Every structure is written in structure tokens, then in C-alpha cells.
Amino acid sequence: MSDKDKFKKSIDLFRRAAKVIPQGIYGHVTPVFTGPLTSPYYVEKTKGCRYWDVDGNEYIDYMCAYGPMVLGYNNPEVDAAYQAQMKKADISNHPGPIMVELAEYLTKLIPMADWVVFGKNGADMTNHSILIARKHTGKKKIIMVKGAYHGTAPWCSAGHGGVIEEDTMHVHSFTWGRLDEFRALIEKYRGEIAGAIFTPYHHPTYSEQEMPPKGFWDGIRKTCTEEGIVLILDDVRAGFRLDLKGTNHYFGFEPDISCYCKAIANGYPLSAMVGKDFLRVSSASVFYTGSYWYQAGSMAASLATLEILKRDKGVEKIRKMGELLKKGLEEMGQTHDQDVTVTGPAAIPFLTFKGDVSFLRAQLFASEAMKRGIFFHPHHNWFISAAHEKEDIEKTINIANEAFAVVKKTYGEWPQ
Amino acid sequence: MGKEYVKARLYLHAVLPLLEEVTKRDKQARDIVKKLSGVVQFSAPGGLYAQVEFKNGEVFVYPGREKRPSVILFLPTHKMLNNMFGGKGFALPIPIKGIFRMGLIKGFTKLADRLSFHMAPQTKPPIGDEKTLITSLLFYAATFGAVIVGDCDETAVDIVKKIPAGTALIDIARGPSVVITKTKDAFTVKKGAAESYTAHLGFRNTDLAYDMFTGKLDFMAAIPLGDATLAGSLAMVDQFAQLMEKAGGYLA
């Protein structure tokens, strides 16, 4: 069966979509990134760590809906909590008591959290955090890391359509891990900087992931404190996967604000920001609301998700599964003379062929894995869930064996 | 470098070479060129040169001044050069060499008019050979233009930095193709194909490429349908696309 036949329904559906939806499928889930004509475009069914596309192909999933599925798809306990809340009240004229319960839970769970606000997407939080920093300090400038992703708002999307020079004129960036560059920016704009926003480790698209170098977070924290800069952590991608107390806790530092989304409610739409007490009044001064931001069902799902993760030691299990996968893939790569590396934390791994900027091998590897029932992304970091079992990882490694063999046959040894 | 300089380089090194394509595919252009012989050189401040050689019924355009010129046309400012190529009120300047080769200059002007004819906004959508020619012209203007913008436009510095070293193949099936090479020190483009590449951007046919270069194609929808091919470094193609858009902005 050719790839086109294997994904016939997906492609037919996309043809219809392209007539009525710009890009057909837009944003990070576009098939342009996963493999045009060689990857599924539309999903039919999900369960645990698996999903089935509209053509009936089954996959063990290593994207987990790009992060949200921390306990696996259709987790019965989370779904039950959501349904129970839905039956009582969901969207209404008022928030439900669950909003207070969840906020109290988060302030107890996360040591640096004195207050919480909720939204729907990660960018709701990162955008809001910038405004809080500016309100609190009365300053304009924001520091970020080159290549970091904080959403699609104009302030952090230089170079994309519709973004004008003025949108980013007060945002300055430096290279991940380079404290000297960070301090040089502080020196240059001393007295003008409101906040500095970071992901806990560097996870750019099209690149290996980079963990913080030794002393990095201590240096950032110290400088921000000395200079009166609000230190913002964008923990949207990693939050609750590496450490229930926040990824900053995992790396041993305290931000002033931390933003969460993805894993917070196991797929139900919710994001949250937590902050330190000294920013409470500034947070209250920023204009902030949204049609669905008080939706009770997602908050009930979130509370259930976090409790299950804690009860079942979910984070530990995810890490163990990730470590098994990393070890297996790197060894299997070596078996086929492919110098691959799995970077980032074990729970959020990413496989690259070391130094291959073309990504041609990664693209072929991912498409061959997909043909055989494993969904790997060639350009974006992956996610492990608590629903992945040892048997799933073993099956994955066996399929990776076949996919690496095709890569070697097509392109030869790596490096050449 | 300033905007007028970038635009002048685009005219000399991305637009002027299109005379080669026009001559290959347009009968009137071929008839003009048959009668011409010699080298017309354009010069402008900042070391900008281009030469158009007419030889045995063919046209060759070079970016430097290696050939012995029959006529030298000096444009004292980049703005004058841009106005001349953009058809905004300046005729060709008086030659500083070759004043008695007016036939060559007139022939060049006629050929340039044929290029302008094909590049002008179309009242009716082109079809057949005309569409193929226009698509080729747009393709080469965009790809060569992208490299020029990447090389000298200060506002493109950050875009170029994000392009990994390597080769990009951009082509239209059964049509033109170019290879763009980025190294640590250089950023170049040449016509032709490449056996291996870091990135490949391809169009399934002329119609799709025409739509792409006239801003009518939903590119991100075309790829998953197989109408366009994108393989290898997506970052590379993404940045090239931004440079092509910038080049188009200068020449609009």
C-alpha cells in the first residue's frame, strides 16, 4: 500500500478543508511539519497512549496531543470528574466553587505560588505575565531567549506575517545559557527592563533541546532580583511532567511568576498562572478576562489530573518510561550506524541525528515509524505520558529498529 | 546598506538577468537580439556593475565587469538607477563610453521593453507559453532576489542568521530550478539542479508556481496535498520564503 493509500481519508478530508480553512490545518498540528502525504492528518479515536487516524491506522503516540495528555487519552477518572462538574454547572454567570478549590490546591502544591489566575491557552498566561511585569515595574522592556516559543502574540513573534517592528521594539533576546549575554542586555537597558521570560530549559523547534548550564538559573535569579526585573517562567510545555511543584523546583530556583497549561488538566482546556505575593496587586490591576476562562468542567478535570499524578507517582513513571525510550533509541541508532541523540528531560525527549541540519534522516525515520504504528515528530520535542507502559516502549524500540534500517539503506551511515 | 542600494542590486542582479529568459522564450525578443552585438555595461556607486552581452543571437548577463564593454552607462545615484529600471521618469543616461553605439542601446531598450511587457501586471490571467514564461521570470526574480536581499539588506540580518549552512534546491517540475548555497561567509544562487540538498522546495507544475509567485497560493495547504514539495530543513525554506517576500516588496 502506498503512503497516499494509507492516508487516503486524511488527504481527502484535507482537500475539503483547504477550500474552507486557510492552510487546511493551521498551527503546530499542520501535516507540513509531521510529513506531507506520509503522516496522518485527522484523528478518529483515542485511548491511553494510542490513537487511530481516520484511515484506521493505529499509533502509539509520542506527542500526547503536543503535551496535554499527561495521564493518557480518555482517562476515566479525569473524564468522570469533568462529567460530574458538567452535570452541575460548567459555563455560567459565575465561577463555580471548583475555581477556588483548584486555586487553593495549586498554591499548596507549588511552593512559590501565592495566587493563581486561570485562562485557556498557554499564551493567555505568557501575554498576561508580560503586562503584570510592566504594570509592576512601570518599565517597557522584556528580555527573552532567541528561538524560544511563548505563543503567537506579536510581542514574541517577530518575522511572522502581520507583526510590525513596533510590536517587538521593546523585546530583546539573548542566546540560551549565555549569562554574559543576558547581563550585557541588562547593562545596555538598565532601568528600562520590566521582565525576563524563560522556559525552564531550551526546547526550540528544529533543534536539539538544551538543559540549563550549571549556575545558569542561580545567575538569572540573582540578576533579576538585583535589578528589580520580574522573572517569569513559561512552564507551559514542561509543567507537571518533570515535577508537580513546578519545573523551577526541578531545577532549583524560584521565578516570580510561572505559567502553566498543557498537562494541567489532561486535555481539558485550561491554563493557569501562579505568582508571588508582591505581584498580587499588579496582577489585579491588569485588564484580564475571557468568555470561557471560568469554565468549571476543565477546573474539575485539572484537580483530578493533579491528584492522580500525585497519588500514582505519575511523574516518576513518566520519567522511567522516557529513560527506557531514550536508552533504547540511542542504542538502536548505534546498531544501524546512526549517531543519534535524545535530548531534553526523559519525560519530554527529542531524537535528532547529531548535527544533521537538513532533518532529512529524522523525517524519513519518523515517516517509517508512522508506517509501522509509532507517531514520532521529526521536528518537535515529544511527550511521554503515564499511560505508556514498558510493553509500549519495547514495541516502539523494535519498530525503531526497522525505521533506522530504512534510514541507513536510504542515506547510509551517519555521520557519513 | 540603504534601501535604494538594495533595490539597485535587485534590478542589476535579479531583474536584468531575466533578459536571458525573455530572449529564449519570446520570438519578438529573439528578433531584436539577432541584430545586436556587443556588451552594455551598467555602473552605479558602491561598486555595482552588470553587463549585458549580445552575441550570436543570444543574451548573457553578468554581475561584474569582466567583459570589455561596448557601451558604459553610468548611473550617478542608486535612486536614478532604480527610477530608470522602475520606469519612473528617467530614460537611459548618456553613455560615458560608446556614444556612437546608439543602435546597441536602442536594441537593449527594445529588449528591456519586452521584459517589462511580460513583467507588467496582467489584465487577463496568462495562459500557455506566456504563463510559462512569466512564471519563469517570477521564479528567477524571487530566488535571485532573495539571495541579494539576504546579502545586503540590513533588515534581513536576523533572517539570514537563522538559515543553516547548506544547499537549497528550489524548482518547478519540468521547469526552472535554482540551487542556493549558504556557507559561513557566502550566500549564493545559481541556475541548475542539485543531487543532494539540505532543503528542497518544489512545485508540481507551472500553474501552482505561478499562483505561488503572484500571491494566490495557500502554500501551507498545497504541501499536504502534494501540490508543493517541502523536504529537508524547514527552517531554511521558511527563512528563504521571508527573503523572497522582502525582495518582492522592493520590486513591487
Coordinates of C-alpha atoms in Angstrom, one line a residue, chain A residues 65-271:
Chain A
A65 CA -1.6 16.0 21.8
Y66 CA 1.6 18.1 21.9
G67 CA 1.7 17.8 25.7
P68 CA -1.8 17.9 27.4
M69 CA -2.2 14.1 27.7
V70 CA -0.1 13.5 30.8
L71 CA -2.2 10.6 32.0
G72 CA -3.2 9.3 28.6
Y73 CA -6.2 9.9 26.4
N74 CA -9.7 9.3 27.9
N75 CA -8.5 8.8 31.4
P76 CA -11.7 7.5 33.1
E77 CA -11.2 9.3 36.5
V78 CA -10.5 12.6 34.9
D79 CA -13.4 12.2 32.5
A80 CA -15.7 11.3 35.3
A81 CA -14.6 14.4 37.3
Y82 CA -15.2 16.6 34.2
Q83 CA -18.6 15.0 33.5
A84 CA -19.7 15.3 37.2
Q85 CA -18.9 19.0 37.1
M86 CA -20.6 19.5 33.8
K87 CA -23.8 18.0 35.1
K88 CA -23.8 20.5 38.0
A89 CA -22.6 23.7 36.2
D90 CA -19.9 24.5 33.6
I91 CA -20.1 27.9 31.8
S92 CA -22.4 30.1 33.7
N93 CA -22.8 33.7 35.0
H94 CA -20.4 32.9 37.8
P95 CA -17.4 30.8 38.5
G96 CA -18.0 27.5 40.4
P97 CA -16.6 26.7 43.8
I98 CA -14.1 24.5 41.9
M99 CA -12.2 27.6 40.9
V100 CA -11.4 28.4 44.5
E101 CA -10.7 24.7 45.3
L102 CA -8.3 24.4 42.4
A103 CA -6.6 27.7 43.2
E104 CA -6.1 26.6 46.8
Y105 CA -4.7 23.3 45.6
L106 CA -2.2 24.9 43.3
T107 CA -1.0 27.4 45.9
K108 CA -0.3 24.4 48.3
L109 CA 1.2 22.2 45.5
I110 CA 3.6 24.8 44.1
P111 CA 5.9 26.3 46.8
M112 CA 6.4 29.7 45.1
A113 CA 2.7 30.2 44.4
D114 CA 0.7 32.7 46.5
W115 CA -2.0 33.4 44.0
V116 CA -3.5 31.9 40.8
V117 CA -5.3 33.1 37.7
F118 CA -6.8 30.9 35.0
G119 CA -7.2 31.1 31.3
K120 CA -7.5 28.6 28.4
N121 CA -4.2 28.6 26.5
G122 CA -0.6 28.9 27.4
A123 CA -0.3 32.2 25.6
D124 CA -3.2 33.7 27.7
M125 CA -0.8 33.3 30.6
T126 CA 2.5 34.4 29.0
N127 CA 0.9 37.5 27.5
H128 CA -0.7 38.3 30.8
S129 CA 2.6 37.9 32.6
I130 CA 4.3 40.5 30.4
L131 CA 1.6 43.0 31.3
I132 CA 1.9 42.3 35.0
A133 CA 5.7 42.8 34.8
R134 CA 5.2 46.1 33.0
K135 CA 2.5 47.3 35.4
H136 CA 4.6 46.3 38.5
T137 CA 7.8 47.9 37.3
G138 CA 6.4 50.8 35.2
K139 CA 9.0 49.8 32.6
K140 CA 8.7 48.6 29.0
K141 CA 11.4 46.2 28.0
I142 CA 11.2 42.4 28.1
I143 CA 14.1 40.0 27.8
M144 CA 13.7 36.6 26.2
V145 CA 15.8 33.8 24.7
K146 CA 16.4 33.6 21.0
G147 CA 14.3 30.9 19.4
A148 CA 12.1 30.4 22.5
Y149 CA 8.4 30.0 21.9
H150 CA 6.0 31.8 24.2
G151 CA 2.9 31.8 21.9
T152 CA 1.8 33.6 18.8
A153 CA 1.2 37.1 20.2
P154 CA 3.0 39.9 18.2
W155 CA 5.5 40.7 21.1
C156 CA 7.1 37.3 20.7
S157 CA 6.5 36.5 17.0
A158 CA 8.9 38.7 15.2
G159 CA 9.2 37.9 11.5
H160 CA 5.7 36.4 11.2
G161 CA 3.0 37.9 9.0
G162 CA 1.2 40.9 10.4
V163 CA 3.8 41.6 13.1
I164 CA 5.2 45.1 12.8
E165 CA 8.5 46.4 14.0
E166 CA 6.9 48.4 16.8
D167 CA 5.4 45.2 18.3
T168 CA 8.8 43.9 19.1
M169 CA 10.8 47.0 19.6
H170 CA 10.9 46.6 23.4
V171 CA 11.7 42.9 23.3
H172 CA 15.3 41.9 23.3
S173 CA 16.8 38.4 23.1
F174 CA 20.0 36.6 24.0
T175 CA 21.4 33.1 23.4
W176 CA 20.1 30.3 25.7
G177 CA 22.6 29.6 28.5
R178 CA 24.7 32.7 28.0
L179 CA 24.6 34.6 31.2
D180 CA 27.2 37.0 29.8
E181 CA 24.8 38.0 27.0
F182 CA 22.0 38.3 29.5
R183 CA 24.0 40.6 31.7
A184 CA 25.1 42.6 28.7
L185 CA 21.5 43.3 27.8
I186 CA 20.8 44.3 31.4
E187 CA 23.7 46.7 31.3
K188 CA 22.6 48.1 28.0
Y189 CA 18.9 48.7 29.1
R190 CA 19.5 49.2 32.8
G191 CA 16.4 50.9 34.3
E192 CA 14.2 50.0 31.4
I193 CA 13.5 46.3 31.8
A194 CA 10.2 45.1 33.2
G195 CA 10.6 41.4 33.0
A196 CA 12.6 38.4 31.7
I197 CA 10.7 35.4 30.4
F198 CA 12.2 31.9 30.0
T199 CA 11.3 28.3 29.5
P200 CA 12.9 26.1 32.2
Y201 CA 15.2 24.6 29.6
H202 CA 15.5 25.4 25.9
H203 CA 13.2 23.5 23.6
P204 CA 13.3 25.2 20.2
T205 CA 11.8 23.6 17.1
Y206 CA 14.2 22.2 14.6
S207 CA 17.0 21.8 17.2
E208 CA 18.3 19.7 19.9
Q209 CA 16.9 20.5 23.4
E210 CA 19.3 22.2 25.8
M211 CA 19.3 21.9 29.5
P212 CA 20.4 24.8 31.6
P213 CA 24.2 25.0 32.1
K214 CA 25.5 24.9 35.6
G215 CA 24.9 28.1 37.5
F216 CA 22.5 29.5 34.9
W217 CA 19.4 29.7 37.0
D218 CA 21.2 31.0 40.0
G219 CA 22.7 33.7 37.9
I220 CA 19.4 34.7 36.3
R221 CA 17.6 34.7 39.6
K222 CA 20.3 36.8 41.3
T223 CA 20.5 39.3 38.5
C224 CA 16.7 39.7 38.2
T225 CA 16.5 40.3 42.0
E226 CA 19.3 42.8 42.0
E227 CA 17.9 44.7 39.0
G228 CA 14.2 44.6 40.0
I229 CA 13.2 42.6 37.0
V230 CA 10.2 40.3 37.2
L231 CA 11.4 36.7 36.5
I232 CA 8.7 34.9 34.5
L233 CA 8.8 31.2 33.9
D234 CA 7.0 29.8 30.9
D235 CA 6.4 26.3 32.2
V236 CA 3.6 25.7 29.7
R237 CA 5.3 22.8 28.0
A238 CA 7.1 21.1 30.8
G239 CA 4.9 21.9 33.8
F240 CA 3.6 18.9 35.9
R241 CA 5.6 16.5 33.7
L242 CA 9.0 16.8 35.4
D243 CA 7.9 18.0 38.9
L244 CA 4.5 18.6 40.4
K245 CA 5.9 21.5 42.3
G246 CA 6.9 23.2 39.0
T247 CA 9.8 22.7 36.7
N248 CA 11.6 25.5 38.5
H249 CA 11.6 23.3 41.6
Y250 CA 13.2 20.5 39.5
F251 CA 16.0 22.9 38.5
G252 CA 16.2 24.5 42.0
F253 CA 15.2 28.1 41.5
E254 CA 12.1 30.4 42.1
P255 CA 10.6 32.6 39.5
D256 CA 8.2 35.4 40.4
I257 CA 5.5 34.2 38.0
S258 CA 5.0 30.8 36.5
C259 CA 2.7 29.9 33.6
Y260 CA 1.1 26.5 33.1
C261 CA -1.1 24.9 30.5
K262 CA -0.7 21.6 28.6
A263 CA -0.5 18.9 31.3
I264 CA -2.6 20.8 33.8
A265 CA -6.0 19.1 33.0
N266 CA -5.1 16.1 30.9
G267 CA -6.5 17.6 27.7
Y268 CA -9.4 19.7 29.0
P269 CA -8.8 23.3 28.1
L270 CA -7.2 25.2 31.0
S271 CA -4.2 27.3 31.7

